[in-house]
Short mmCIF file of C-alpha atoms and ligand atoms in Angstrom, two decimals:
data_model
loop_
_atom_site.label_atom_id
_atom_site.label_comp_id
_atom_site.label_asym_id
_atom_site.label_seq_id
_atom_site.Cartn_x
_atom_site.Cartn_y
_atom_site.Cartn_z
CA MET A 23 -41.59 -159.14 30.38
CA GLU A 24 -40.06 -155.85 29.61
CA VAL A 25 -40.73 -154.63 25.97
CA VAL A 26 -39.16 -150.88 26.42
CA LYS A 27 -36.35 -149.62 28.89
CA ILE A 28 -35.38 -145.90 28.83
CA VAL A 29 -31.94 -145.20 30.65
CA ASP A 30 -30.66 -141.58 31.47
CA LEU A 31 -32.53 -140.12 28.37
CA CYS A 32 -31.89 -136.52 27.32
CA LYS A 33 -32.68 -134.33 24.53
CA SER A 34 -31.80 -130.73 23.77
CA TYR A 35 -32.82 -128.63 20.93
CA GLY A 36 -30.85 -125.80 19.97
CA THR A 37 -27.74 -124.23 21.65
CA GLY A 38 -26.34 -120.93 23.87
CA GLU A 39 -29.30 -118.87 24.58
CA MET A 40 -31.53 -121.04 22.47
CA LYS A 41 -30.93 -124.06 24.24
CA VAL A 42 -34.29 -126.01 25.04
CA ASP A 43 -33.97 -129.40 27.24
CA ALA A 44 -36.97 -131.08 26.11
CA VAL A 45 -36.35 -134.20 27.79
CA LYS A 46 -33.97 -134.58 31.10
CA ASN A 47 -32.68 -137.67 32.32
CA ILE A 48 -35.51 -139.76 32.02
CA ASN A 49 -35.61 -143.36 33.39
CA PHE A 50 -38.51 -146.15 33.03
CA THR A 51 -39.35 -149.29 31.65
CA ILE A 52 -42.56 -150.65 29.93
CA ASN A 53 -43.95 -154.11 29.96
CA LYS A 54 -45.21 -156.04 27.09
CA GLY A 55 -49.03 -155.38 26.68
CA GLU A 56 -49.34 -152.66 28.81
CA PHE A 57 -50.93 -149.41 27.99
CA ILE A 58 -49.52 -146.43 29.23
CA ALA A 59 -51.08 -143.08 29.19
CA VAL A 60 -48.50 -140.11 28.96
CA VAL A 61 -49.77 -136.69 30.38
CA GLY A 62 -48.67 -132.99 31.31
CA PRO A 63 -48.56 -129.42 30.19
CA SER A 64 -48.06 -128.28 26.68
CA GLY A 65 -44.65 -128.14 26.05
CA SER A 66 -43.40 -130.44 28.66
CA GLY A 67 -41.58 -132.80 26.60
CA LYS A 68 -44.40 -135.73 25.89
CA SER A 69 -44.23 -135.34 22.15
CA THR A 70 -39.92 -135.51 22.14
CA LEU A 71 -40.31 -138.67 24.44
CA LEU A 72 -42.63 -140.24 22.18
CA HIS A 73 -40.58 -139.52 19.16
CA LEU A 74 -37.58 -140.76 21.05
CA LEU A 75 -39.41 -144.13 21.85
CA GLY A 76 -40.07 -144.55 18.12
CA GLY A 77 -36.63 -143.76 16.80
CA VAL A 78 -37.73 -140.82 14.59
CA ASP A 79 -35.76 -138.26 16.89
CA ILE A 80 -32.12 -138.63 18.27
CA PRO A 81 -31.35 -138.21 21.87
CA THR A 82 -28.62 -136.07 23.17
CA SER A 83 -27.52 -138.78 25.52
CA GLY A 84 -28.90 -142.00 27.01
CA LYS A 85 -30.46 -145.00 25.44
CA VAL A 86 -33.87 -146.53 24.51
CA TYR A 87 -33.81 -150.31 24.23
CA VAL A 88 -36.89 -152.14 22.38
CA ASP A 89 -37.26 -155.87 22.78
CA GLY A 90 -33.50 -155.74 24.13
CA ILE A 91 -32.12 -153.78 21.01
CA ASP A 92 -30.17 -150.49 21.78
CA ILE A 93 -32.08 -148.67 18.82
CA PHE A 94 -29.83 -145.75 18.40
CA GLY A 95 -26.80 -148.33 18.27
CA LEU A 96 -28.61 -149.50 15.01
CA SER A 97 -27.43 -148.01 11.68
CA GLU A 98 -29.36 -145.48 10.04
CA LYS A 99 -30.50 -148.36 7.71
CA GLU A 100 -31.42 -150.68 10.46
CA LEU A 101 -33.50 -148.00 12.22
CA ALA A 102 -35.66 -147.43 9.26
CA VAL A 103 -36.51 -150.96 9.64
CA PHE A 104 -37.20 -151.13 13.04
CA ARG A 105 -39.62 -147.63 12.59
CA ARG A 106 -41.29 -149.55 10.19
CA ARG A 107 -41.73 -152.97 11.44
CA LYS A 108 -41.75 -152.35 15.40
CA VAL A 109 -43.37 -149.24 15.91
CA GLY A 110 -46.63 -147.80 14.83
CA PHE A 111 -47.46 -144.41 14.85
CA ILE A 112 -50.84 -142.51 15.32
CA PHE A 113 -51.29 -138.81 15.17
CA GLN A 114 -53.77 -136.27 15.91
CA PHE A 115 -54.01 -135.72 12.41
CA TYR A 116 -54.52 -138.66 10.41
CA ASN A 117 -51.77 -138.28 7.79
CA LEU A 118 -53.75 -140.46 5.25
CA ILE A 119 -52.78 -140.59 1.69
CA PRO A 120 -55.57 -138.93 -0.05
CA VAL A 121 -55.56 -141.00 -3.26
CA LEU A 122 -55.32 -144.26 -1.78
CA THR A 123 -58.57 -146.15 -0.43
CA ALA A 124 -58.89 -146.81 3.32
CA GLU A 125 -57.57 -150.53 2.81
CA GLU A 126 -54.78 -149.20 0.69
CA ASN A 127 -53.89 -146.55 3.33
CA ILE A 128 -53.81 -149.42 5.79
CA LEU A 129 -51.66 -151.89 3.77
CA LEU A 130 -49.16 -149.37 2.79
CA PRO A 131 -46.63 -150.08 5.09
CA LEU A 132 -46.48 -153.69 4.31
CA LEU A 133 -46.70 -152.42 0.20
CA LEU A 134 -43.81 -150.30 0.83
CA ASP A 135 -41.43 -153.07 2.32
CA ASN A 136 -42.64 -155.72 -0.39
CA LYS A 137 -44.07 -157.89 2.31
CA LYS A 138 -46.15 -160.68 2.23
CA ILE A 139 -49.66 -159.68 3.55
CA ASP A 140 -51.29 -161.91 6.10
CA LYS A 141 -54.85 -161.58 5.10
CA LYS A 142 -56.40 -163.26 7.89
CA TYR A 143 -54.65 -160.60 10.26
CA ILE A 144 -55.50 -157.86 7.92
CA ASN A 145 -59.26 -158.87 7.58
CA GLU A 146 -59.44 -159.32 11.40
CA LEU A 147 -58.20 -155.86 11.91
CA ILE A 148 -60.38 -154.45 9.60
CA SER A 149 -63.30 -156.02 11.21
CA ILE A 150 -62.24 -154.97 14.73
CA LEU A 151 -61.99 -151.69 13.49
CA GLY A 152 -65.59 -151.73 11.89
CA LEU A 153 -63.99 -150.63 8.51
CA GLU A 154 -65.17 -153.74 6.39
CA ASP A 155 -67.84 -151.38 4.30
CA ARG A 156 -65.28 -148.60 4.11
CA ARG A 157 -62.46 -150.67 2.21
CA GLY A 158 -62.73 -148.76 -0.91
CA HIS A 159 -63.47 -145.51 0.33
CA LEU A 160 -61.13 -142.34 -0.17
CA PRO A 161 -60.00 -140.48 3.09
CA SER A 162 -62.17 -137.76 1.84
CA GLU A 163 -65.13 -140.03 1.83
CA LEU A 164 -64.66 -140.92 5.55
CA SER A 165 -65.80 -139.21 8.79
CA GLY A 166 -63.22 -138.08 11.33
CA GLY A 167 -63.63 -140.99 13.40
CA GLN A 168 -63.31 -143.56 10.34
CA GLN A 169 -60.26 -141.74 9.17
CA GLN A 170 -58.84 -142.17 12.69
CA ARG A 171 -59.60 -146.03 12.45
CA VAL A 172 -57.98 -146.28 9.22
CA SER A 173 -54.56 -144.78 10.74
CA ILE A 174 -54.83 -147.25 13.33
CA GLY A 175 -55.26 -149.86 11.06
CA ARG A 176 -52.27 -148.45 9.24
CA ALA A 177 -50.30 -148.48 12.61
CA LEU A 178 -51.21 -151.79 13.29
CA ALA A 179 -50.59 -153.44 9.81
CA TYR A 180 -46.95 -154.44 10.70
CA SER A 181 -48.46 -156.05 14.03
CA PRO A 182 -45.60 -153.54 15.71
CA SER A 183 -44.40 -154.34 19.50
CA ILE A 184 -45.37 -150.51 20.44
CA VAL A 185 -48.05 -148.40 19.38
CA LEU A 186 -47.50 -144.75 20.05
CA ALA A 187 -50.27 -142.52 20.05
CA ASP A 188 -49.77 -138.60 19.85
CA GLU A 189 -52.90 -136.89 20.90
CA PRO A 190 -55.15 -139.47 18.55
CA THR A 191 -58.21 -138.03 19.67
CA GLY A 192 -57.45 -134.33 19.75
CA ASN A 193 -59.42 -133.61 16.72
CA LEU A 194 -62.44 -135.64 17.79
CA ASP A 195 -65.74 -135.08 19.74
CA SER A 196 -66.20 -137.07 23.00
CA GLU A 197 -68.23 -139.74 21.58
CA ASN A 198 -65.75 -140.54 18.92
CA SER A 199 -62.93 -140.16 21.09
CA LYS A 200 -64.29 -142.76 23.43
CA GLU A 201 -64.74 -145.26 20.50
CA ILE A 202 -61.28 -144.53 19.07
CA VAL A 203 -59.60 -145.22 22.55
CA ASP A 204 -61.81 -148.50 22.91
CA LEU A 205 -60.75 -149.77 19.76
CA LEU A 206 -56.93 -148.97 20.39
CA LYS A 207 -57.40 -150.72 23.47
CA LEU A 208 -58.97 -153.69 22.18
CA SER A 209 -56.92 -154.09 19.25
CA VAL A 210 -53.41 -153.69 21.11
CA LYS A 211 -54.87 -155.94 24.07
CA LYS A 212 -55.96 -158.72 21.47
CA TYR A 213 -52.37 -158.87 19.75
CA ASN A 214 -50.58 -158.29 23.24
CA GLN A 215 -48.69 -154.94 21.76
CA THR A 216 -47.82 -152.10 24.10
CA LEU A 217 -49.70 -148.86 23.74
CA VAL A 218 -48.19 -145.63 24.58
CA LEU A 219 -50.78 -142.76 24.43
CA ILE A 220 -50.33 -138.96 25.11
CA THR A 221 -53.34 -137.36 25.99
CA HIS A 222 -54.84 -134.19 27.81
CA ASP A 223 -58.03 -136.09 28.47
CA LEU A 224 -57.99 -137.58 32.12
CA ASP A 225 -61.19 -139.62 31.30
CA ILE A 226 -58.74 -141.27 28.54
CA ALA A 227 -55.70 -141.44 30.79
CA SER A 228 -58.05 -143.61 33.22
CA GLN A 229 -58.48 -146.30 31.05
CA ALA A 230 -54.72 -146.87 30.85
CA ASP A 231 -52.88 -149.27 33.01
CA ARG A 232 -50.18 -146.67 34.06
CA ILE A 233 -50.36 -142.80 33.70
CA ILE A 234 -46.95 -141.19 33.54
CA THR A 235 -46.91 -137.53 34.48
CA ILE A 236 -44.02 -135.17 32.43
CA GLU A 237 -43.20 -131.64 33.59
CA ASP A 238 -40.56 -129.84 32.20
CA GLY A 239 -38.80 -132.73 30.91
CA SER A 240 -39.18 -135.04 33.77
CA ILE A 241 -41.38 -137.81 35.01
CA THR A 242 -42.81 -136.37 38.04
CA LYS A 243 -45.37 -139.21 38.57
CA ASN A 244 -45.44 -142.90 37.66
CA GLU A 245 -48.82 -143.95 38.63
CA VAL A 246 -50.12 -147.73 38.23
CA LEU A 247 -54.22 -147.84 38.01
CA TYR A 248 -56.12 -150.67 39.28
CA ASN A 249 -59.81 -150.65 37.56
CA GLY A 250 -59.32 -147.05 36.44
CA LYS A 251 -58.39 -145.93 39.61
CA LEU A 252 -55.33 -144.80 41.11
P1 LIG B 306 -45.27 -131.35 24.46
O1 LIG B 306 -45.42 -132.90 23.88
O2 LIG B 306 -45.39 -131.94 25.91
O3 LIG B 306 -46.22 -130.24 24.18
P2 LIG B 306 -42.68 -131.32 23.47
O4 LIG B 306 -42.13 -132.22 23.35
O5 LIG B 306 -43.48 -131.06 21.78
O6 LIG B 306 -43.88 -130.87 24.43
O7 LIG B 306 -41.73 -130.07 23.35
C1 LIG B 306 -40.93 -129.88 24.36
C2 LIG B 306 -40.22 -128.70 24.48
O8 LIG B 306 -39.31 -128.96 23.31
C3 LIG B 306 -40.82 -127.34 24.22
O9 LIG B 306 -40.25 -126.35 24.60
C4 LIG B 306 -40.52 -127.30 22.65
O10 LIG B 306 -40.78 -125.89 22.29
C5 LIG B 306 -39.30 -127.92 22.25
N1 LIG B 306 -39.30 -128.25 21.11
C6 LIG B 306 -39.69 -129.41 20.60
N2 LIG B 306 -39.39 -129.66 19.28
C7 LIG B 306 -38.50 -128.80 19.20
C8 LIG B 306 -37.44 -128.81 18.07
N3 LIG B 306 -37.85 -129.57 16.61
N4 LIG B 306 -36.94 -127.89 17.87
C9 LIG B 306 -36.68 -127.13 18.77
N5 LIG B 306 -37.28 -127.07 19.99
C10 LIG B 306 -38.42 -128.00 19.95
P1 LIG B 307 -69.28 -139.70 12.31
O1 LIG B 307 -70.31 -139.25 13.48
O2 LIG B 307 -69.10 -141.19 12.79
O3 LIG B 307 -68.02 -138.77 12.60
P2 LIG B 307 -70.27 -138.32 10.30
O4 LIG B 307 -71.38 -137.70 10.95
O5 LIG B 307 -69.12 -137.63 9.89
O6 LIG B 307 -69.62 -139.59 10.98
O7 LIG B 307 -70.70 -139.24 8.83
C1 LIG B 307 -71.70 -140.21 8.68
C2 LIG B 307 -71.50 -140.74 7.33
O8 LIG B 307 -71.28 -139.94 6.21
C3 LIG B 307 -70.02 -141.69 7.62
O9 LIG B 307 -70.61 -142.96 7.61
C4 LIG B 307 -69.30 -141.28 6.66
O10 LIG B 307 -68.56 -142.33 5.72
C5 LIG B 307 -70.20 -140.51 5.56
N1 LIG B 307 -69.44 -139.47 5.13
C6 LIG B 307 -68.69 -138.39 5.96
N2 LIG B 307 -68.37 -137.44 5.21
C7 LIG B 307 -68.10 -137.64 3.88
C8 LIG B 307 -67.98 -136.99 2.76
N3 LIG B 307 -67.15 -135.97 2.76
N4 LIG B 307 -67.98 -137.91 1.45
C9 LIG B 307 -68.97 -138.90 1.41
N5 LIG B 307 -69.34 -139.34 2.72
C10 LIG B 307 -69.24 -138.95 4.03
#
């Protein structure tokens, strides 16, 4: 089943001499539960594409459909709701709130929305992430790997359809990176969520179901992997 459809997507920044075509006429679809790795040189448009997918950046032209909804056809208010409920973002720098505990950071998207907390789901998530004994810790009391696990928890708290991760292991050593990607894979597969992950690490990319290569704003390769092999 198709969860994301991207049609003739373009994004330019600036005008005239300063104009940069960051994303050029991109088309592709993503199936439910799929794990896609996005690779490519620095400045090739990977983050821009991810931001467009998550509705945090507006395209110059083209469309993004998520669960059949034309997200840029939504009102600003509806788009904000879409971002909060349907998309989970994970960044290289964890962007945790320093004065909130691990558990409060995880629950934050739900608290901001006055949403009833599904304790069973949240407890299961905290347990998958191995954070049971870290619930009450502040981010400053956690290791880098633990902080990233909290930010995964926050991204998954709403049980989003798509999880978007921009270099989530860029700040971690290789052992922690492997653990984080294993956990991400485990959680998204368990809940049949779709994962789109930008990485420079080919070991990590090789764990995906599909690798998309972006060069100079265009998709130059779209390769399905079978058990980590092309
Ligand atoms: P990547 O994630 O592959 O490193 P980006 O999507 O960040 O690439 O950037 C693609 C191009 O768009 C680059 O040339 C970058 O400088 C430019 N760009 C990205 N964001 C902005 C912005 N907010 N304003 C102007 N140019 C931008
Ligand atoms: P890892 O190897 O998992 O990244 P660290 O070696 O950074 O972990 O930390 C080991 C343990 O010490 C972790 O369980 C973490 O909770 C704790 N810890 C790390 N930094 C701090 C800190 N600034 N204050 C309190 N506890 C910390």
